[in-house]
mmCIF file of C-alpha atoms in Angstrom:
data_model
loop_
_atom_site.group_PDB
_atom_site.id
_atom_site.type_symbol
_atom_site.label_atom_id
_atom_site.label_comp_id
_atom_site.label_asym_id
_atom_site.label_seq_id
_atom_site.Cartn_x
_atom_site.Cartn_y
_atom_site.Cartn_z
ATOM 1 C CA MET A 1 146.815 66.216 195.079
ATOM 2 C CA LYS A 2 145.359 65.650 198.525
ATOM 3 C CA VAL A 3 142.101 67.440 199.234
ATOM 4 C CA ALA A 4 140.359 67.882 202.570
ATOM 5 C CA MET A 5 136.603 68.232 202.102
ATOM 6 C CA ILE A 6 135.312 69.784 205.306
ATOM 7 C CA ASN A 7 131.559 69.534 205.798
ATOM 8 C CA GLY A 8 130.630 72.305 208.207
ATOM 9 C CA SER A 9 126.960 71.398 208.509
ATOM 10 C CA PRO A 10 125.720 70.519 211.996
ATOM 11 C CA LYS A 11 123.267 67.999 210.508
ATOM 12 C CA ALA A 12 124.231 64.407 211.119
ATOM 13 C CA GLN A 13 123.339 63.411 207.567
ATOM 14 C CA ASN A 14 121.678 64.532 204.325
ATOM 15 C CA SER A 15 122.968 68.087 204.498
ATOM 16 C CA ASN A 16 122.946 70.453 201.539
ATOM 17 C CA SER A 17 126.526 71.394 202.408
ATOM 18 C CA GLY A 18 127.517 67.743 202.072
ATOM 19 C CA TYR A 19 125.621 67.487 198.776
ATOM 20 C CA LEU A 20 127.548 70.472 197.424
ATOM 21 C CA LEU A 21 130.813 68.720 198.317
ATOM 22 C CA GLU A 22 129.671 65.628 196.386
ATOM 23 C CA LEU A 23 128.720 67.725 193.364
ATOM 24 C CA LEU A 24 132.058 69.527 193.443
ATOM 25 C CA GLN A 25 134.131 66.374 193.893
ATOM 26 C CA ALA A 26 132.468 64.878 190.802
ATOM 27 C CA ARG A 27 133.955 67.764 188.816
ATOM 28 C CA LEU A 28 137.503 67.397 190.105
ATOM 29 C CA PRO A 29 140.220 65.038 188.827
ATOM 30 C CA LYS A 30 139.448 61.421 189.642
ATOM 31 C CA ASP A 31 143.056 60.629 190.522
ATOM 32 C CA TRP A 32 143.127 63.183 193.348
ATOM 33 C CA GLU A 33 142.789 61.910 196.901
ATOM 34 C CA PHE A 34 139.711 63.211 198.729
ATOM 35 C CA THR A 35 139.044 62.876 202.439
ATOM 36 C CA THR A 36 135.844 64.183 204.008
ATOM 37 C CA TYR A 37 135.874 65.547 207.525
ATOM 38 C CA LYS A 38 132.766 66.289 209.523
ATOM 39 C CA PRO A 39 133.689 66.835 213.145
ATOM 40 C CA ILE A 40 130.963 68.435 215.207
ATOM 41 C CA LYS A 41 132.077 68.086 218.822
ATOM 42 C CA PRO A 42 135.579 69.068 220.001
ATOM 43 C CA SER A 43 136.103 65.432 221.021
ATOM 44 C CA GLU A 44 135.880 64.569 217.299
ATOM 45 C CA TYR A 45 138.532 67.060 216.200
ATOM 46 C CA THR A 46 141.635 64.927 216.686
ATOM 47 C CA LEU A 47 141.810 63.284 213.268
ATOM 48 C CA THR A 48 140.807 66.507 211.491
ATOM 49 C CA LEU A 49 143.480 68.549 213.259
ATOM 50 C CA ALA A 50 146.123 65.923 212.565
ATOM 51 C CA GLU A 51 145.368 65.363 208.876
ATOM 52 C CA VAL A 52 143.949 68.574 207.420
ATOM 53 C CA PRO A 53 147.193 70.590 207.761
ATOM 54 C CA ARG A 54 148.901 67.928 205.643
ATOM 55 C CA ARG A 55 146.518 68.437 202.708
ATOM 56 C CA ASP A 56 147.242 70.531 199.608
ATOM 57 C CA ILE A 57 143.746 71.943 199.206
ATOM 58 C CA LEU A 58 140.973 72.609 201.713
ATOM 59 C CA VAL A 59 137.375 72.816 200.583
ATOM 60 C CA ILE A 60 135.018 74.020 203.302
ATOM 61 C CA SER A 61 131.270 73.804 202.751
ATOM 62 C CA PHE A 62 128.786 75.102 205.292
ATOM 63 C CA PRO A 63 125.311 76.567 205.793
ATOM 64 C CA LEU A 64 124.857 80.182 206.791
ATOM 65 C CA TYR A 65 123.987 80.502 210.474
ATOM 66 C CA VAL A 66 122.969 83.918 211.824
ATOM 67 C CA ASP A 67 124.792 85.627 208.939
ATOM 68 C CA SER A 68 127.992 83.705 209.643
ATOM 69 C CA LEU A 69 129.462 80.278 210.376
ATOM 70 C CA PRO A 70 127.875 77.625 212.584
ATOM 71 C CA SER A 71 129.559 77.872 215.971
ATOM 72 C CA HIS A 72 131.026 74.367 215.886
ATOM 73 C CA LEU A 73 132.759 75.152 212.574
ATOM 74 C CA LEU A 74 134.041 78.455 213.936
ATOM 75 C CA LYS A 75 135.477 76.581 216.908
ATOM 76 C CA LEU A 76 137.116 74.064 214.575
ATOM 77 C CA LEU A 77 138.692 76.855 212.525
ATOM 78 C CA THR A 78 140.255 78.391 215.634
ATOM 79 C CA GLU A 79 141.828 75.033 216.407
ATOM 80 C CA LEU A 80 142.949 74.556 212.812
ATOM 81 C CA GLU A 81 144.626 77.973 212.865
ATOM 82 C CA ALA A 82 146.639 76.837 215.877
ATOM 83 C CA ALA A 83 147.444 73.522 214.174
ATOM 84 C CA PHE A 84 148.701 75.252 211.029
ATOM 85 C CA LYS A 85 150.831 77.633 213.071
ATOM 86 C CA ALA A 86 152.253 74.830 215.191
ATOM 87 C CA ASN A 87 153.244 72.832 212.085
ATOM 88 C CA PRO A 88 153.407 75.142 209.074
ATOM 89 C CA PRO A 89 152.846 73.264 205.787
ATOM 90 C CA GLN A 90 155.854 72.874 203.557
ATOM 91 C CA LYS A 91 154.033 74.276 200.542
ATOM 92 C CA PRO A 92 151.107 76.711 200.255
ATOM 93 C CA VAL A 93 147.698 75.321 201.142
ATOM 94 C CA HIS A 94 144.811 76.735 199.120
ATOM 95 C CA VAL A 95 141.349 77.259 200.587
ATOM 96 C CA TYR A 96 138.088 77.094 198.638
ATOM 97 C CA VAL A 97 134.717 77.639 200.253
ATOM 98 C CA MET A 98 131.069 76.974 199.471
ATOM 99 C CA ILE A 99 128.376 78.664 201.526
ATOM 100 C CA ASN A 100 124.648 78.059 201.170
ATOM 101 C CA CYS A 101 121.852 79.948 202.898
ATOM 102 C CA GLY A 102 118.124 79.475 203.202
ATOM 103 C CA PHE A 103 117.412 82.939 201.844
ATOM 104 C CA PHE A 104 116.980 83.372 198.125
ATOM 105 C CA GLU A 105 119.897 85.758 197.734
ATOM 106 C CA GLY A 106 123.390 84.353 197.563
ATOM 107 C CA HIS A 107 124.904 87.690 198.580
ATOM 108 C CA GLN A 108 123.610 87.208 202.113
ATOM 109 C CA ASN A 109 126.543 84.810 202.538
ATOM 110 C CA ALA A 110 129.093 87.579 201.905
ATOM 111 C CA ILE A 111 129.867 88.363 205.545
ATOM 112 C CA ALA A 112 130.458 84.678 206.276
ATOM 113 C CA ALA A 113 132.829 84.550 203.295
ATOM 114 C CA GLU A 114 134.805 87.490 204.734
ATOM 115 C CA ILE A 115 135.097 85.687 208.064
ATOM 116 C CA VAL A 116 136.611 82.593 206.447
ATOM 117 C CA LYS A 117 138.947 84.785 204.370
ATOM 118 C CA HIS A 118 140.211 86.420 207.571
ATOM 119 C CA TRP A 119 140.733 82.964 209.073
ATOM 120 C CA ALA A 120 142.691 81.795 206.041
ATOM 121 C CA HIS A 121 144.901 84.869 206.269
ATOM 122 C CA ARG A 122 145.589 84.360 209.978
ATOM 123 C CA ALA A 123 146.307 80.664 209.436
ATOM 124 C CA GLY A 124 148.838 81.491 206.716
ATOM 125 C CA LEU A 125 146.826 79.855 203.942
ATOM 126 C CA VAL A 126 146.209 81.003 200.372
ATOM 127 C CA TRP A 127 142.707 82.212 199.679
ATOM 128 C CA GLY A 128 141.317 80.519 196.604
ATOM 129 C CA ARG A 129 137.699 81.263 195.891
ATOM 130 C CA VAL A 130 134.245 81.230 197.415
ATOM 131 C CA LEU A 131 130.951 80.090 195.936
ATOM 132 C CA MET A 132 127.924 81.618 197.632
ATOM 133 C CA THR A 133 124.468 80.355 196.819
ATOM 134 C CA GLY A 134 120.989 81.172 197.989
ATOM 135 C CA ALA A 135 118.124 78.732 198.462
ATOM 136 C CA GLY A 136 120.269 75.959 199.886
ATOM 137 C CA GLU A 137 117.247 73.896 200.962
ATOM 138 C CA MET A 138 115.880 73.896 197.432
ATOM 139 C CA LEU A 139 119.112 72.343 196.198
ATOM 140 C CA GLY A 140 118.490 69.280 198.319
ATOM 141 C CA GLN A 141 114.906 69.019 197.113
ATOM 142 C CA THR A 142 115.698 69.242 193.389
ATOM 143 C CA LYS A 143 118.165 66.372 193.148
ATOM 144 C CA ASN A 144 115.924 64.842 190.487
ATOM 145 C CA VAL A 145 116.396 67.895 188.260
ATOM 146 C CA PRO A 146 119.488 67.443 186.100
ATOM 147 C CA MET A 147 122.357 69.816 186.761
ATOM 148 C CA GLY A 148 122.352 72.669 184.287
ATOM 149 C CA HIS A 149 118.587 72.675 183.928
ATOM 150 C CA GLY A 150 115.762 74.573 185.583
ATOM 151 C CA PRO A 151 116.554 75.640 189.157
ATOM 152 C CA ASN A 152 119.920 73.858 188.939
ATOM 153 C CA LYS A 153 121.170 75.900 185.993
ATOM 154 C CA ASN A 154 123.093 78.509 187.968
ATOM 155 C CA ILE A 155 124.590 76.153 190.558
ATOM 156 C CA HIS A 156 125.834 73.916 187.729
ATOM 157 C CA LYS A 157 127.746 76.794 186.129
ATOM 158 C CA ALA A 158 129.020 77.983 189.504
ATOM 159 C CA LEU A 159 130.339 74.561 190.495
ATOM 160 C CA ASN A 160 132.033 74.160 187.111
ATOM 161 C CA SER A 161 133.728 77.545 187.531
ATOM 162 C CA LEU A 162 134.877 76.723 191.055
ATOM 163 C CA ALA A 163 136.154 73.333 189.933
ATOM 164 C CA VAL A 164 138.281 74.974 187.229
ATOM 165 C CA SER A 165 139.828 77.293 189.826
ATOM 166 C CA ILE A 166 140.583 74.369 192.135
ATOM 167 C CA THR A 167 141.978 72.200 189.341
ATOM 168 C CA THR A 168 144.305 74.983 188.218
ATOM 169 C CA TYR A 169 145.169 75.825 191.824
ATOM 170 C CA GLU A 170 144.176 79.424 191.223
ATOM 171 C CA SER A 171 142.435 82.165 193.114
ATOM 172 C CA GLY A 172 139.441 83.917 191.642
ATOM 173 C CA GLU A 173 136.602 86.340 192.184
ATOM 174 C CA ASP A 174 133.726 85.445 194.450
ATOM 175 C CA ILE A 175 130.959 83.437 192.785
ATOM 176 C CA CYS A 176 127.560 84.590 193.992
ATOM 177 C CA ILE A 177 124.350 83.072 192.665
ATOM 178 C CA ASN A 178 120.633 82.853 193.261
ATOM 179 C CA PRO A 179 118.709 79.822 191.997
ATOM 180 C CA ASN A 180 117.322 80.001 188.477
ATOM 181 C CA PHE A 181 113.788 80.243 189.862
ATOM 182 C CA PRO A 182 111.262 83.074 190.327
ATOM 183 C CA ARG A 183 111.725 84.610 193.763
ATOM 184 C CA PRO A 184 108.000 85.108 194.502
ATOM 185 C CA LEU A 185 107.356 81.446 193.684
ATOM 186 C CA PHE A 186 110.276 80.404 195.886
ATOM 187 C CA ILE A 187 108.845 82.393 198.811
ATOM 188 C CA PHE A 188 105.377 80.934 198.241
ATOM 189 C CA MET A 189 106.638 77.353 198.101
ATOM 190 C CA ALA A 190 109.015 77.756 201.028
ATOM 191 C CA ASN A 191 106.303 79.253 203.235
ATOM 192 C CA ARG A 192 103.966 76.399 202.297
ATOM 193 C CA MET A 193 106.643 73.800 202.951
ATOM 194 C CA TRP A 194 106.758 74.582 206.664
ATOM 195 C CA GLY A 195 103.076 73.686 206.931
ATOM 196 C CA PHE A 196 103.783 70.279 205.392
ATOM 197 C CA MET A 197 106.731 69.715 207.701
ATOM 198 C CA ILE A 198 104.898 70.499 210.922
ATOM 199 C CA LYS A 199 101.975 68.261 209.928
ATOM 200 C CA LYS A 200 104.424 65.373 209.474
ATOM 201 C CA ASN A 201 105.258 65.864 213.166
ATOM 202 C CA GLY A 202 101.611 65.518 214.158
ATOM 203 C CA LEU A 203 101.030 69.236 214.669
ATOM 204 C CA LYS A 204 98.868 71.785 212.873
ATOM 205 C CA ARG A 205 99.996 74.673 210.673
ATOM 206 C CA LYS A 206 98.802 77.158 213.299
ATOM 207 C CA ASP A 207 101.286 75.602 215.738
ATOM 208 C CA LEU A 208 104.088 77.161 213.687
ATOM 209 C CA TYR A 209 103.145 80.450 215.397
ATOM 210 C CA THR A 210 103.357 79.064 218.932
ATOM 211 C CA GLN A 211 104.880 81.463 221.461
ATOM 212 C CA MET B 1 114.851 93.928 231.255
ATOM 213 C CA GLN B 2 117.995 93.076 229.326
ATOM 214 C CA PHE B 3 120.050 90.019 228.563
ATOM 215 C CA ILE B 4 123.828 89.965 228.233
ATOM 216 C CA ILE B 5 125.621 87.284 226.245
ATOM 217 C CA HIS B 6 129.322 87.321 227.028
ATOM 218 C CA ASP B 7 132.371 85.084 226.763
ATOM 219 C CA LEU B 8 134.329 86.389 229.751
ATOM 220 C CA GLU B 9 135.020 84.309 232.828
ATOM 221 C CA PRO B 10 132.338 85.163 235.419
ATOM 222 C CA ASP B 11 134.765 86.829 237.826
ATOM 223 C CA GLU B 12 136.347 88.832 234.996
ATOM 224 C CA PHE B 13 132.895 90.068 234.004
ATOM 225 C CA THR B 14 132.087 91.070 237.566
ATOM 226 C CA GLY B 15 135.411 92.914 237.828
ATOM 227 C CA LEU B 16 134.778 94.877 234.638
ATOM 228 C CA PHE B 17 131.073 95.508 235.222
ATOM 229 C CA PRO B 18 130.457 95.530 238.976
ATOM 230 C CA GLU B 19 127.124 97.287 238.621
ATOM 231 C CA VAL B 20 124.648 95.648 236.299
ATOM 232 C CA ALA B 21 120.920 96.365 236.335
ATOM 233 C CA GLY B 22 119.012 94.094 238.662
ATOM 234 C CA ASP B 23 116.760 92.724 235.948
ATOM 235 C CA THR B 24 119.661 91.583 233.762
ATOM 236 C CA VAL B 25 119.830 87.978 232.623
ATOM 237 C CA LEU B 26 123.402 86.821 232.108
ATOM 238 C CA LEU B 27 124.049 84.186 229.432
ATOM 239 C CA ASP B 28 127.605 82.995 229.941
ATOM 240 C CA LYS B 29 129.827 79.953 230.055
ATOM 241 C CA SER B 30 128.577 78.978 233.486
ATOM 242 C CA LYS B 31 125.513 77.594 231.739
ATOM 243 C CA SER B 32 125.269 74.363 229.800
ATOM 244 C CA ILE B 33 125.057 74.748 226.013
ATOM 245 C CA HIS B 34 125.166 72.395 223.042
ATOM 246 C CA PRO B 35 125.640 73.447 219.407
ATOM 247 C CA CYS B 36 122.587 73.735 217.186
ATOM 248 C CA LEU B 37 121.734 70.463 215.438
ATOM 249 C CA GLY B 38 120.291 72.099 212.346
ATOM 250 C CA CYS B 39 117.156 69.980 212.754
ATOM 251 C CA PHE B 40 114.544 72.791 212.461
ATOM 252 C CA GLY B 41 112.903 71.263 215.529
ATOM 253 C CA CYS B 42 112.416 74.727 217.057
ATOM 254 C CA TRP B 43 110.230 75.530 214.076
ATOM 255 C CA VAL B 44 108.384 72.317 213.193
ATOM 256 C CA LYS B 45 108.708 69.855 216.064
ATOM 257 C CA THR B 46 108.611 71.830 219.331
ATOM 258 C CA PRO B 47 107.835 75.341 218.027
ATOM 259 C CA ALA B 48 109.399 78.158 220.068
ATOM 260 C CA ALA B 49 111.590 75.715 221.990
ATOM 261 C CA CYS B 50 114.774 73.906 221.057
ATOM 262 C CA VAL B 51 114.652 70.113 221.094
ATOM 263 C CA ILE B 52 117.907 70.142 223.106
ATOM 264 C CA LYS B 53 117.158 70.332 226.802
ATOM 265 C CA ASP B 54 119.900 72.557 228.168
ATOM 266 C CA ASP B 55 120.086 76.086 229.584
ATOM 267 C CA PHE B 56 119.471 77.638 226.157
ATOM 268 C CA ASN B 57 116.281 75.810 225.295
ATOM 269 C CA ARG B 58 113.915 78.804 225.027
ATOM 270 C CA GLN B 59 115.957 81.789 223.964
ATOM 271 C CA GLY B 60 113.111 83.349 221.987
ATOM 272 C CA ALA B 61 110.796 83.499 224.984
ATOM 273 C CA LEU B 62 113.540 85.230 226.984
ATOM 274 C CA TYR B 63 114.225 87.765 224.245
ATOM 275 C CA ASN B 64 110.512 88.513 224.118
ATOM 276 C CA GLN B 65 110.753 89.934 227.643
ATOM 277 C CA CYS B 66 113.712 92.216 226.995
ATOM 278 C CA GLU B 67 114.161 95.770 225.721
ATOM 279 C CA ARG B 68 117.941 95.416 225.342
ATOM 280 C CA ALA B 69 120.344 92.783 224.139
ATOM 281 C CA VAL B 70 124.022 93.182 224.954
ATOM 282 C CA ILE B 71 126.720 91.059 223.364
ATOM 283 C CA ILE B 72 130.278 91.136 224.711
ATOM 284 C CA SER B 73 132.571 89.042 222.576
ATOM 285 C CA LYS B 74 136.129 88.594 221.542
ATOM 286 C CA CYS B 75 136.379 89.398 217.843
ATOM 287 C CA VAL B 76 137.368 86.176 216.068
ATOM 288 C CA TYR B 77 138.121 86.639 212.354
ATOM 289 C CA GLY B 78 135.480 89.389 212.286
ATOM 290 C CA CYS B 79 132.932 87.129 213.946
ATOM 291 C CA TYR B 80 131.819 86.527 217.513
ATOM 292 C CA SER B 81 133.720 84.027 219.642
ATOM 293 C CA PRO B 82 132.535 80.396 219.316
ATOM 294 C CA PHE B 83 130.652 80.512 222.628
ATOM 295 C CA VAL B 84 128.775 83.701 221.788
ATOM 296 C CA LYS B 85 128.073 82.400 218.293
ATOM 297 C CA ASN B 86 126.730 79.189 219.828
ATOM 298 C CA VAL B 87 124.242 81.176 221.912
ATOM 299 C CA LEU B 88 123.098 83.112 218.857
ATOM 300 C CA ASP B 89 122.790 79.893 216.819
ATOM 301 C CA ARG B 90 120.417 78.559 219.467
ATOM 302 C CA SER B 91 118.284 81.689 219.237
ATOM 303 C CA ILE B 92 116.464 81.069 215.979
ATOM 304 C CA ASN B 93 113.316 80.048 217.850
ATOM 305 C CA TYR B 94 112.939 83.830 218.299
ATOM 306 C CA ILE B 95 111.996 84.016 214.619
ATOM 307 C CA LEU B 96 109.454 82.211 212.461
ATOM 308 C CA PRO B 97 110.440 79.899 209.600
ATOM 309 C CA PHE B 98 108.554 81.920 207.001
ATOM 310 C CA PHE B 99 110.174 84.434 204.708
ATOM 311 C CA THR B 100 109.428 88.113 204.490
ATOM 312 C CA LYS B 101 111.039 91.060 202.731
ATOM 313 C CA ARG B 102 113.098 93.567 204.656
ATOM 314 C CA ASN B 103 115.370 96.134 202.988
ATOM 315 C CA GLY B 104 114.554 94.527 199.641
ATOM 316 C CA GLU B 105 115.858 91.083 200.587
ATOM 317 C CA MET B 106 114.542 87.988 202.308
ATOM 318 C CA HIS B 107 114.514 87.611 206.063
ATOM 319 C CA HIS B 108 112.465 85.781 208.677
ATOM 320 C CA PRO B 109 109.648 87.512 210.540
ATOM 321 C CA CYS B 110 109.804 87.589 214.332
ATOM 322 C CA ARG B 111 107.720 85.159 216.344
ATOM 323 C CA TYR B 112 106.931 87.812 218.939
ATOM 324 C CA ASP B 113 105.795 91.439 218.915
ATOM 325 C CA ASN B 114 108.527 92.614 221.296
ATOM 326 C CA ARG B 115 111.614 94.242 219.804
ATOM 327 C CA PHE B 116 114.927 94.843 221.557
ATOM 328 C CA SER B 117 117.925 97.013 220.817
ATOM 329 C CA PHE B 118 121.053 95.108 219.801
ATOM 330 C CA ASN B 119 124.233 96.398 221.422
ATOM 331 C CA VAL B 120 127.482 94.675 220.582
ATOM 332 C CA HIS B 121 130.893 95.142 222.183
ATOM 333 C CA PHE B 122 133.791 93.435 220.389
ATOM 334 C CA TYR B 123 137.192 93.230 222.078
ATOM 335 C CA GLY B 124 140.618 91.927 221.215
ATOM 336 C CA ALA B 125 143.364 92.514 218.682
ATOM 337 C CA MET B 126 141.762 92.779 215.274
ATOM 338 C CA GLN B 127 142.832 93.862 211.829
ATOM 339 C CA PRO B 128 140.896 96.805 210.313
ATOM 340 C CA ALA B 129 139.299 94.429 207.810
ATOM 341 C CA GLU B 130 138.168 92.121 210.629
ATOM 342 C CA GLN B 131 136.673 95.058 212.486
ATOM 343 C CA ALA B 132 134.803 96.089 209.343
ATOM 344 C CA THR B 133 133.432 92.553 208.960
ATOM 345 C CA ALA B 134 132.402 92.425 212.617
ATOM 346 C CA GLU B 135 130.495 95.704 212.263
ATOM 347 C CA LYS B 136 128.697 94.369 209.176
ATOM 348 C CA LEU B 137 127.888 91.129 210.997
ATOM 349 C CA ALA B 138 126.374 92.822 214.030
ATOM 350 C CA ARG B 139 124.282 95.125 211.881
ATOM 351 C CA ALA B 140 123.108 92.241 209.696
ATOM 352 C CA ASN B 141 122.105 90.308 212.818
ATOM 353 C CA ALA B 142 120.156 93.347 214.025
ATOM 354 C CA VAL B 143 118.264 93.422 210.736
ATOM 355 C CA ASN B 144 117.501 89.690 210.960
ATOM 356 C CA MET B 145 116.139 90.122 214.466
ATOM 357 C CA ASP B 146 114.245 93.254 213.391
ATOM 358 C CA SER B 147 115.909 95.070 216.262
ATOM 359 C CA SER B 148 114.655 98.462 217.410
ATOM 360 C CA ALA B 149 118.207 99.898 217.321
ATOM 361 C CA VAL B 150 121.794 98.707 216.941
ATOM 362 C CA SER B 151 125.135 99.843 218.319
ATOM 363 C CA VAL B 152 128.574 98.324 217.734
ATOM 364 C CA ARG B 153 131.705 99.265 219.673
ATOM 365 C CA PHE B 154 135.272 97.995 219.604
ATOM 366 C CA TYR B 155 137.954 97.737 222.279
ATOM 367 C CA ALA B 156 141.612 96.762 222.090
ATOM 368 C CA ASN B 157 141.159 94.259 224.923
ATOM 369 C CA ALA B 158 138.648 93.207 227.567
ATOM 370 C CA GLN B 159 140.119 95.538 230.204
ATOM 371 C CA ALA B 160 139.410 98.530 227.985
ATOM 372 C CA MET B 161 135.688 97.900 228.583
ATOM 373 C CA LYS B 162 136.024 98.657 232.304
ATOM 374 C CA GLY B 163 133.506 101.278 233.290
ATOM 375 C CA VAL B 164 131.583 101.101 230.021
ATOM 376 C CA ALA B 165 127.846 101.449 230.544
ATOM 377 C CA LEU B 166 126.216 98.339 229.183
#
């Protein structure tokens, strides 16, 4: 089975979307062939547009941007739709999606999931399943917490469920999770984190409010 | 004052909307724009300004001067077109990085006191489900920007917008 792992994060490296792809790949059959694509500018699309339509399974992972997809990923999808229509695959291609947002609630990714579903339909692909998770930034900051424990309890179960759907080539209901973490504590820690980050850049916490 | 984000060619826009208020700021493809880098620089490195030095560097400051926002976009899978989406992606310096509760869920508070109405016009051939998604998207965006009001309208094609009051 040939799998295209499309990282839709605009970050050059160390993205939570990329981390989710790694976690998912670790749960999929080792004898499958995985290729990661991360084109950001249109000038980088060539290889993606040539190879992705020849894959059996597409996994698209991206961060929520303004309640939807990052614009560069949206642009890529329009070009992929044209590529699929120009050279229709010989057998059905299944699409699986992972969306992470900075908000606590995974359901805030639901509109973005609908958008990708509509794309899959227009491109003639088979919709598989979507995993929507909140608190994407916390995922990247709890890599030292074993999967299945503490804040990583829910994402562990969700990834396992998605992996089963992919392995069996099946469609399934949306997976929507929040982290296994108290929401008020998440808000407190997240709001404090920005103060730490701005100080690392030589500024003061009050500068966060600059107009 | 109002700003209009649109994805039409400039002469097509002028043909459809020959009379636009004098204090309108047009944000269109004639300007230089790069995609968001996802670096959070507009929050923690150069607050209120994007680290990318192009024509969309200080969207928040512009929005702070406006009573109305108008979006004119082709409906793409129930989303804005890539150009319009790019402009919106570069607008997060309008909000603060902190979290607050709005309608029982988490959102970001606004950096500024000014609030604008959010008026979206989607055009193009769209399935009913795509139209439903687009309506949800525009309304969700209005909530995230704590807009004073929101309106969403749909047209079969760009020409059908001729004469519409923006």
